[in-house]
Coordinates of C-alpha atoms in Angstrom, one line a residue:
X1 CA 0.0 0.0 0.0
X2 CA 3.0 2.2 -0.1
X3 CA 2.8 2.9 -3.9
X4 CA 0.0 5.7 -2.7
X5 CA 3.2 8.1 -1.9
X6 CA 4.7 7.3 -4.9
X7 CA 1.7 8.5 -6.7
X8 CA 1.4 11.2 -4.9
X9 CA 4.7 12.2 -6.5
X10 CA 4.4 11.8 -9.8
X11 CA 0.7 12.6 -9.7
X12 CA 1.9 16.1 -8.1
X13 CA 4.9 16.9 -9.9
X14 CA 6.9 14.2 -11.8
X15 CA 4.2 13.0 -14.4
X16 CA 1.5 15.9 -14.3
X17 CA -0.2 15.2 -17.4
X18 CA -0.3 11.7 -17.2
X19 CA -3.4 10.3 -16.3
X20 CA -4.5 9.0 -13.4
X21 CA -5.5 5.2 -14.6
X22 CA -1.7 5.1 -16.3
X23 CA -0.7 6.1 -13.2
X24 CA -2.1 3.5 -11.1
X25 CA -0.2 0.6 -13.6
X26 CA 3.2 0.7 -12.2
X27 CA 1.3 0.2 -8.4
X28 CA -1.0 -2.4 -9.6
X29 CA 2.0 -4.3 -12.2
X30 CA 3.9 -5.6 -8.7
X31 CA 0.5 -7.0 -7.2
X32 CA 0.3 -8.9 -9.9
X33 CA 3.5 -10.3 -10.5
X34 CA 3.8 -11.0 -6.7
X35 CA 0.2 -13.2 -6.7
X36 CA 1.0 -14.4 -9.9
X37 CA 4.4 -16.1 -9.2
X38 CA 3.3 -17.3 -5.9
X39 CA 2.3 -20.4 -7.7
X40 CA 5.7 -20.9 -7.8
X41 CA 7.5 -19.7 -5.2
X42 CA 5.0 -21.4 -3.1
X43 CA 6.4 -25.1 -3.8
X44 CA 9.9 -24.0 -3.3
X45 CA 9.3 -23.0 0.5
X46 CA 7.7 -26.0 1.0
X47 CA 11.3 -27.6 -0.5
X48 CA 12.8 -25.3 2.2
X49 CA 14.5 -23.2 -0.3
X50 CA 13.5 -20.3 1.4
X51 CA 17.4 -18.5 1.2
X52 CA 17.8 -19.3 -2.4
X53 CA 14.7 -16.7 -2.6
X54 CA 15.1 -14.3 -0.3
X55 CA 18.6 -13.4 -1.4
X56 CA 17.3 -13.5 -5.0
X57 CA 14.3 -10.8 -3.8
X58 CA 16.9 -8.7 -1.8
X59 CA 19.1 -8.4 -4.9
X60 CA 15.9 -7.6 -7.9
X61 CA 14.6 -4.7 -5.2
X62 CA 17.4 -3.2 -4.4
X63 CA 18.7 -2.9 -8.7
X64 CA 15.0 -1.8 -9.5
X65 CA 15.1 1.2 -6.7
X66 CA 18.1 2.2 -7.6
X67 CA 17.3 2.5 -11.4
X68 CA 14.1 4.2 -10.2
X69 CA 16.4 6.9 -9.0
X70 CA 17.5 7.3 -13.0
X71 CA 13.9 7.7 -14.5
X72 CA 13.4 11.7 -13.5
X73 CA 15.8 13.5 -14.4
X74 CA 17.1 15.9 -11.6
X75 CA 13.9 15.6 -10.3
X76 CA 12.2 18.6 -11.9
X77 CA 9.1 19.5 -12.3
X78 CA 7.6 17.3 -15.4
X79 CA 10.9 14.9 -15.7
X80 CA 9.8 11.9 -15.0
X81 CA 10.0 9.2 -17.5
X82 CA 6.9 6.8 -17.3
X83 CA 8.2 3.8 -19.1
X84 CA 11.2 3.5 -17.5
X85 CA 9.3 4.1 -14.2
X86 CA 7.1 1.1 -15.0
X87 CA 9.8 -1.5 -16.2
X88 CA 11.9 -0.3 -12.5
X89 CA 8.0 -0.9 -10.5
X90 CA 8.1 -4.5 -12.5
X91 CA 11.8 -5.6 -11.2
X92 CA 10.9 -4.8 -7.8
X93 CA 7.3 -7.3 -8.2
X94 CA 9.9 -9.7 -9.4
X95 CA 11.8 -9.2 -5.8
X96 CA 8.9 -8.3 -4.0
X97 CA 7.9 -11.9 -4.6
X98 CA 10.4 -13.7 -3.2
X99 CA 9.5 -12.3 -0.1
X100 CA 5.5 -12.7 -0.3
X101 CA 4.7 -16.5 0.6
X102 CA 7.8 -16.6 2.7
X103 CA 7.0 -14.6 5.5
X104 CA 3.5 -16.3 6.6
X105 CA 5.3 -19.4 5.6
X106 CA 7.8 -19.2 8.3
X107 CA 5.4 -18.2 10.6
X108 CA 2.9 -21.3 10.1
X109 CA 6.3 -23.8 10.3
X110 CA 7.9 -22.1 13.6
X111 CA 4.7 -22.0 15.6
X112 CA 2.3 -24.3 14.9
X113 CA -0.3 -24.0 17.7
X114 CA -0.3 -20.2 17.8
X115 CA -0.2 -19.7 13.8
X116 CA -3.0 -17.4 14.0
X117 CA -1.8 -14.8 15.9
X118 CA 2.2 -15.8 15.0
X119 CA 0.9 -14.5 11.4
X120 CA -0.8 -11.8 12.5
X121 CA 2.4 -10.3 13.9
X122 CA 4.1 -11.2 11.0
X123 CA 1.8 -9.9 8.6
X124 CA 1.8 -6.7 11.1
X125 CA 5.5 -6.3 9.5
X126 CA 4.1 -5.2 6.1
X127 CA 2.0 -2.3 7.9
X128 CA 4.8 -1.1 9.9
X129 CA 6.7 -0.8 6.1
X130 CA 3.9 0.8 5.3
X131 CA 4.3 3.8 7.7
X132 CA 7.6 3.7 7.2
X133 CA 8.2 4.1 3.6
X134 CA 6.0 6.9 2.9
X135 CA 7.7 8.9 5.6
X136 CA 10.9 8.4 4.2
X137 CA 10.2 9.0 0.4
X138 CA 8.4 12.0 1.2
X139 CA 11.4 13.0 3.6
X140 CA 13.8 12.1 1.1
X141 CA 12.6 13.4 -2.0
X142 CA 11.8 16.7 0.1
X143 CA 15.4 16.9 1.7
X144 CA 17.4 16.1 -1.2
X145 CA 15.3 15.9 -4.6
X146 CA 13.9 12.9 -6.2
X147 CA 17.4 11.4 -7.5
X148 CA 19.5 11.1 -4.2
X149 CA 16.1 10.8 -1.8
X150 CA 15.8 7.4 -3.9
X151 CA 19.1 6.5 -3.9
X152 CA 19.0 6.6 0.0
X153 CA 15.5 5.0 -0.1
X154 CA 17.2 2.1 -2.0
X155 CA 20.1 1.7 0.2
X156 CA 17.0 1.6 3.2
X157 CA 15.2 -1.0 1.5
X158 CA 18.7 -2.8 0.6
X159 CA 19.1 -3.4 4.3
X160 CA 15.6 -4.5 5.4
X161 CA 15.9 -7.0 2.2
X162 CA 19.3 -8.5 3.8
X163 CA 18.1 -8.9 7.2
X164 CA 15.0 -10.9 5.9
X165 CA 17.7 -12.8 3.7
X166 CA 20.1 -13.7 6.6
X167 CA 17.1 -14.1 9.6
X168 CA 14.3 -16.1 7.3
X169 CA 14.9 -19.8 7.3
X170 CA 12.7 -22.8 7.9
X171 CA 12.2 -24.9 10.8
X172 CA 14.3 -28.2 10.4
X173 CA 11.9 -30.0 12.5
X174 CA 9.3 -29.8 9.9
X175 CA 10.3 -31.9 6.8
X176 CA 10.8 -30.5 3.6
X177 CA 8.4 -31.7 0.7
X178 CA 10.4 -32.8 -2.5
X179 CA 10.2 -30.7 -4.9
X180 CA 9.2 -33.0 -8.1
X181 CA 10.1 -32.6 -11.8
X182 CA 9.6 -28.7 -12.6
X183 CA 7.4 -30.1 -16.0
X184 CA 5.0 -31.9 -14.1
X185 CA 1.9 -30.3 -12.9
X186 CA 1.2 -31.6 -9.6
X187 CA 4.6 -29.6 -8.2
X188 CA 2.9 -27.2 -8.7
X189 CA -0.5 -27.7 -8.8
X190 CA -2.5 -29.6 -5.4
X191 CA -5.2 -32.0 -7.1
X192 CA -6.7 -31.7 -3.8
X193 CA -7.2 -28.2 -3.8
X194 CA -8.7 -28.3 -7.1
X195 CA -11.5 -30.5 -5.7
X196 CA -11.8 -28.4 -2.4
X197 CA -15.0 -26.6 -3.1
X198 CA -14.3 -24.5 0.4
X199 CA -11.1 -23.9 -1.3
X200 CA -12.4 -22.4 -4.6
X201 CA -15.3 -20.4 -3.0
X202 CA -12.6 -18.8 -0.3
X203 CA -10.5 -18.4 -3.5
X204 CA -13.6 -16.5 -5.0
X205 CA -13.4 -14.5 -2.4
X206 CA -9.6 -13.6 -2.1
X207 CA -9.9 -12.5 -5.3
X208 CA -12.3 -9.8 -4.8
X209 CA -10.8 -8.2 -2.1
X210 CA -7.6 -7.9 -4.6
X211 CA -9.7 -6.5 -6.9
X212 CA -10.8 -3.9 -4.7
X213 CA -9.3 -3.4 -1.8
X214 CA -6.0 -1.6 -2.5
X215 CA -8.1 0.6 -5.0
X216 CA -8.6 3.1 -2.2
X217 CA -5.4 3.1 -0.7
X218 CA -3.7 3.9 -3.6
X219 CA -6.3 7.6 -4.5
X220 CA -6.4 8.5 -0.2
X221 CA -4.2 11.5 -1.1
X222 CA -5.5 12.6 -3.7
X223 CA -8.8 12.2 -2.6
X224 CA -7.4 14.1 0.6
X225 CA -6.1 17.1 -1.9
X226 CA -9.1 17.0 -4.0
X227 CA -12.0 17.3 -0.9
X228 CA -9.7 20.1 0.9
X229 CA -9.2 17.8 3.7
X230 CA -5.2 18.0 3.3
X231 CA -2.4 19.7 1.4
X232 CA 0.2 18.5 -0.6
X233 CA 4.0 18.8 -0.3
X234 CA 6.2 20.6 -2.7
X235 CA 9.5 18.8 -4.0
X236 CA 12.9 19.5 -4.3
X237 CA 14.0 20.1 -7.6
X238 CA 17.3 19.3 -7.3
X239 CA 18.2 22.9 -7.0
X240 CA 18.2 23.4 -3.1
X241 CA 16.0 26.6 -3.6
X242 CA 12.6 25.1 -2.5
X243 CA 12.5 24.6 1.1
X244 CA 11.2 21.0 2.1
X245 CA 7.8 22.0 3.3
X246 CA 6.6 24.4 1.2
X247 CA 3.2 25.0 -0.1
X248 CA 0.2 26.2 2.3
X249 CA 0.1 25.4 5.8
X250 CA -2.2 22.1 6.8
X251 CA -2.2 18.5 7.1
X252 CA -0.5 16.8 4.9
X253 CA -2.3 14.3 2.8
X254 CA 0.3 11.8 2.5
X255 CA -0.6 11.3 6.4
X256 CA -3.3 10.0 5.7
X257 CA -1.8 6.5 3.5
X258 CA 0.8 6.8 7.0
X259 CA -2.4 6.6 9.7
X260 CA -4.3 3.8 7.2
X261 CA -0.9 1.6 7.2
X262 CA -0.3 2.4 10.8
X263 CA -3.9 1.3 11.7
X264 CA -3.6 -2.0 9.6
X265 CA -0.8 -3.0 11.7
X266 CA -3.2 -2.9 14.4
X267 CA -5.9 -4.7 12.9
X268 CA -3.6 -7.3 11.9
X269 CA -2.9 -8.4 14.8
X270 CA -6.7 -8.2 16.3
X271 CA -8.0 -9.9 13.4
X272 CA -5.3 -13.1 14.1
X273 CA -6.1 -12.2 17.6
X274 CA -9.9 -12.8 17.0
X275 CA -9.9 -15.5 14.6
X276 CA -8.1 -17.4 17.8
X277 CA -10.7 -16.7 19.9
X278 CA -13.9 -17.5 17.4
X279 CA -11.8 -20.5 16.3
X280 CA -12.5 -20.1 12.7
X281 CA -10.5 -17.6 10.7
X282 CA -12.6 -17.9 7.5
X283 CA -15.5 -16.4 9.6
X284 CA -13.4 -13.8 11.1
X285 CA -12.3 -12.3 7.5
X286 CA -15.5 -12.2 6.3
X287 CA -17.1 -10.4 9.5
X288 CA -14.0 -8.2 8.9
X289 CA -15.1 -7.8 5.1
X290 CA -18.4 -6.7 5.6
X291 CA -17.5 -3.6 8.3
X292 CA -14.3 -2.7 5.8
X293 CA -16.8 -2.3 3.3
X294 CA -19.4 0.0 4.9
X295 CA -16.6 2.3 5.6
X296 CA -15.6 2.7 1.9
X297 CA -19.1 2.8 1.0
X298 CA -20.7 5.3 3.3
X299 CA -18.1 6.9 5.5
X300 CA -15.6 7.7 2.3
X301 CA -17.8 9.8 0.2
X302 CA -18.8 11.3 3.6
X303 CA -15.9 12.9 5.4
X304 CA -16.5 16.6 4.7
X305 CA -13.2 17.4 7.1
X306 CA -10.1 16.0 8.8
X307 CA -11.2 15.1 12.0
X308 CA -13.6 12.7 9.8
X309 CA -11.1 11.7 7.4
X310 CA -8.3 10.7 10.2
X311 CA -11.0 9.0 11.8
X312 CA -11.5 7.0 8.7
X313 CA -8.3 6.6 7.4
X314 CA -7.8 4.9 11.5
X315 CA -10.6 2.4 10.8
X316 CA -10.3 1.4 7.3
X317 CA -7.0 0.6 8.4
X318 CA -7.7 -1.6 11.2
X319 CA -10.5 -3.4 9.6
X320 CA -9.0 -3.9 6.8
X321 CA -6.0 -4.9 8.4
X322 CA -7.7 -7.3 9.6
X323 CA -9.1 -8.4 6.4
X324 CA -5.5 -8.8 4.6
X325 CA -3.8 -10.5 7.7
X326 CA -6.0 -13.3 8.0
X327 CA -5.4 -14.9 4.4
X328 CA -2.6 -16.9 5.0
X329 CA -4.2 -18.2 8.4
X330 CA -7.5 -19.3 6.4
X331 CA -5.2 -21.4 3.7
X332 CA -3.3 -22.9 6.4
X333 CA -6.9 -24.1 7.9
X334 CA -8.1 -25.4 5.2
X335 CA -5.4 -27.5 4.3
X336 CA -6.0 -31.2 5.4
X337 CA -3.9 -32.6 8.1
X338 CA -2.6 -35.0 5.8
X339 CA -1.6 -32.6 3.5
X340 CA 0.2 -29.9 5.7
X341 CA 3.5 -30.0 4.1
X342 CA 1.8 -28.3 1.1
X343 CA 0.8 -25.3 2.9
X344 CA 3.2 -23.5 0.4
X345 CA 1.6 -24.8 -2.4
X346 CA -2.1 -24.4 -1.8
X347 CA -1.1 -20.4 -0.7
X348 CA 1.1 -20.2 -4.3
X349 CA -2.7 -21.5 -6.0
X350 CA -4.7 -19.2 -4.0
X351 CA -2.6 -15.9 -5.1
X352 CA -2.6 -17.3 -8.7
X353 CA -6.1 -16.6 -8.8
X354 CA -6.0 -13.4 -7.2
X355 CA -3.2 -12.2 -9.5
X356 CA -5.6 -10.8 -12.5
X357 CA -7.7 -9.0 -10.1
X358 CA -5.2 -7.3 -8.5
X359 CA -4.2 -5.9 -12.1
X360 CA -7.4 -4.9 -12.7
X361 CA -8.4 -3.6 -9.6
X362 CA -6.6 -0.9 -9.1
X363 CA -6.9 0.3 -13.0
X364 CA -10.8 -0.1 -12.8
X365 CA -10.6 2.2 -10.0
X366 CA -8.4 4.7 -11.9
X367 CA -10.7 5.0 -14.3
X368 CA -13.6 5.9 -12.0
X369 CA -11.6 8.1 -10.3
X370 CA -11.0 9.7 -13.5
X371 CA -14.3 9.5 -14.9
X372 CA -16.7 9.8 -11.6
X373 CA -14.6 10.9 -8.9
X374 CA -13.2 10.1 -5.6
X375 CA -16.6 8.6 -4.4
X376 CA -16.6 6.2 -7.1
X377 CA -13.5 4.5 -5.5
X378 CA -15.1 4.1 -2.4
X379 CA -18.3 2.4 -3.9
X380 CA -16.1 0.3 -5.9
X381 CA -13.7 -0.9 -3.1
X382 CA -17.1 -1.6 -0.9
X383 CA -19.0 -3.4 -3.2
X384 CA -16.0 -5.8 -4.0
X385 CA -15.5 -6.1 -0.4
X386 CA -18.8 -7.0 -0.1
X387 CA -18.6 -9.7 -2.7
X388 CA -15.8 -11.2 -0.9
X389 CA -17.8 -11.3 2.6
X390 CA -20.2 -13.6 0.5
X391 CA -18.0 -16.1 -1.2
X392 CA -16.7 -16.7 2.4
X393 CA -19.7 -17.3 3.9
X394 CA -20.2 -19.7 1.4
X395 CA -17.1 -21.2 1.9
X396 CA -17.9 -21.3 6.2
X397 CA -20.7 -23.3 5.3
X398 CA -19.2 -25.4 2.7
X399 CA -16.0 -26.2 5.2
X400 CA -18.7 -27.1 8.3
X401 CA -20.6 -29.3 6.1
X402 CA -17.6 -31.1 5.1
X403 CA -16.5 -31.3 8.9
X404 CA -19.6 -32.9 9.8
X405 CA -19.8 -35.4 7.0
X406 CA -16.0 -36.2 8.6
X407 CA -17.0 -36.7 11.9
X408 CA -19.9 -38.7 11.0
X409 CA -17.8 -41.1 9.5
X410 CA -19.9 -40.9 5.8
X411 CA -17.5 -39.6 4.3
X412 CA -13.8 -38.9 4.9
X413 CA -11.7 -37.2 1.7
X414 CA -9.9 -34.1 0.9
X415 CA -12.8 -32.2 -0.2
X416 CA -13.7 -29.3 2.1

């Protein structure tokens, strides 16, 4: 959710006459390169391979920031380059997905009986990137223009990339699956999963919060600029003449993507948290659907000033923190006990189907923002959340039919 602050820039002052739905491509390009290659990086945690990918992510990010830092020019007004921009924003899907699968995966392997909430921390990780990046490419870019303020970004990134690298590995007590032949579809592919009709619906499901969830993340500040609820932030051009704060006195709007992230961090953890305590995470998320939604749908178009707006920003970001941080715990619940040591794999399949919307998504929501306005978004985001919350409850009663079949003895199989 940290491309918002990137758009912001080139919205702003890098790409001015480019519109908004090309804009929102080279945020919605790595979403889909990270779902879409899940289906294979998936498998190869699951092979414990999980160094051979993380040093592979830390090198692809760190070359496509620091190319990024090459695409603008001293950084002056109207410089930017959008192609190149978009080829750097598809390198870094390429590393960003390395890193994707990994992260719940370790979590689910090292703890077992507390995967729930031991995801929801980790998930927590991505929101606290999320307030942290923003801050420091607005900082940067402000301080020392967009060339050297990405540079340092890189070098940031660079680091947090290593330590994943050196302090992600997987838990020798669990047995790595083999990997297989690479040509042969079931190393890739779970028959099992195929057949899992709780599986497909939750799938359904994923797939429409991709579609629209990250729509409204990525327009919050200039939906902040455009309602009067915020102001932006000049940047440096590169001559030192523009002080790094300039422009008219107010909130900034970029705080507002900063309070959503911040807020999902919390809500990531309650959601995992809650799902604990319900016992059923696939219920949680969809509870969690259905309020994130009625936020985007009536208190969006709503907020006529910033008290409202920070207000919103703090609970879309906590509901819908909880909506994103309980995926991996749903997958990991609906794989069969038998079939554990494909947790990897059914995840990789999940975010396969998800990768399409999450291209989509966010340029469907460009072009209403373009074509409709800000409110649009928020209808848009909602009624896709909304879809979601009914594919899952779909898929609750699916999975407790199934359960009860089990325990009756009737029938005993891997379809959920």
């Amino acid at each position: 959710m940290s491309y918002g602050a990137f758009m912001g820039l080139f919205d702003e002052h890098l790409l001015p006459s480019t519109s908004t739905l090309t804009l929102s491509l080279p945020g919605s390009l790595p979403a889909f390169l990270i779902l879409l290659l899940s289906i294979i990086t998936g498998p190869l945690l699951d092979a414990h391979l999980h160094h051979y990918l993380a040093f592979t992510g830390f090198t692809l990010t760190t070359l496509a920031y620091l190319a990024l830092s090459f695409t603008c020019g001293a950084g002056l007004y109207g410089q930017g380059t959008y192609w190149a921009i978009l080829l750097c924003f598809l390198l870094a899907g390429l590393g960003q997905a390395c890193f994707f699968v990994a992260s719940s995966q370790n979590a689910t392997q090292w703890f077992p009986h507390h995967r729930y909430i031991a995801i929801g921390i980790t998930s927590a990780g991505a929101a606290i990137g999320g307030i942290l990046y923003p801050l420091a490419i607005r900082f940067l870019v402000g301080t020392y223009a967009f060339p050297t303020g990405i540079r340092i970004f890189a070098a940031l990134v660079s680091s947090t990339g290593l330590l994943a690298a050196l302090a992600g590995k997987a838990n020798p007590a669990v047995p790595p699956r083999p990997l297989g032949p690479l040509t042969r579809t079931t190393t890739w592919l779970d028959p099992a999963a195929l057949r899992s009709r709780a599986f497909a619906t939750y799938a359904a499901g994923v797939a429409c919060i991709f579609a629209g969830f990250f729509a409204l993340p990525f327009f919050v500040t200039n939906w902040a600029q455009h309602k009067g609820l915020g102001v932006a932030q000049d940047i440096v051009g590169g001559d030192g003449e523009l002080p790094a704060a300039s422009g008219p006195p107010g909130f900034r709007s970029y705080w507002f993507l900063v309070i959503l992230n911040g807020s999902s961090a919390v809500g990531r953890v309650a959601g995992s948290w809650a799902a604990g305590r319900v016992g059923d995470p696939l219920l949680t998320q969809a509870a969690f659907c259905v309020l994130t939604a009625l936020l985007a749908v009536l208190m969006w178009p709503l907020a006529g000033d910033t008290p409202t707006a920070v207000a919103f920003a703090v609970l879309y970001g906590v509901f819908g923190g909880g909506v994103l941080g309980l995926v991996a715990s749903v997958v990991a619940d609906l794989v069969p006990g038998e079939r554990k040591d494909r947790v990897g794999q059914w995840t990789g399949m999940l975010f396969l189907a998800c990768a399409v919307p999450a291209l989509v998504g966010p340029l469907v929501g460009g072009a209403l923002y373009a074509c409709y306005g800000e409110n649009a978004v928020g209808w848009f985001t909602g009624g896709a959340l909304l879809a979601a919350a009914a594919w899952m409850g779909l898929g609750v009663w699916l999975k407790r039919r199934e359960e009860r079949r089990v325990v009756g003895g009737k029938e005993v199989g891997v379809e959920v």
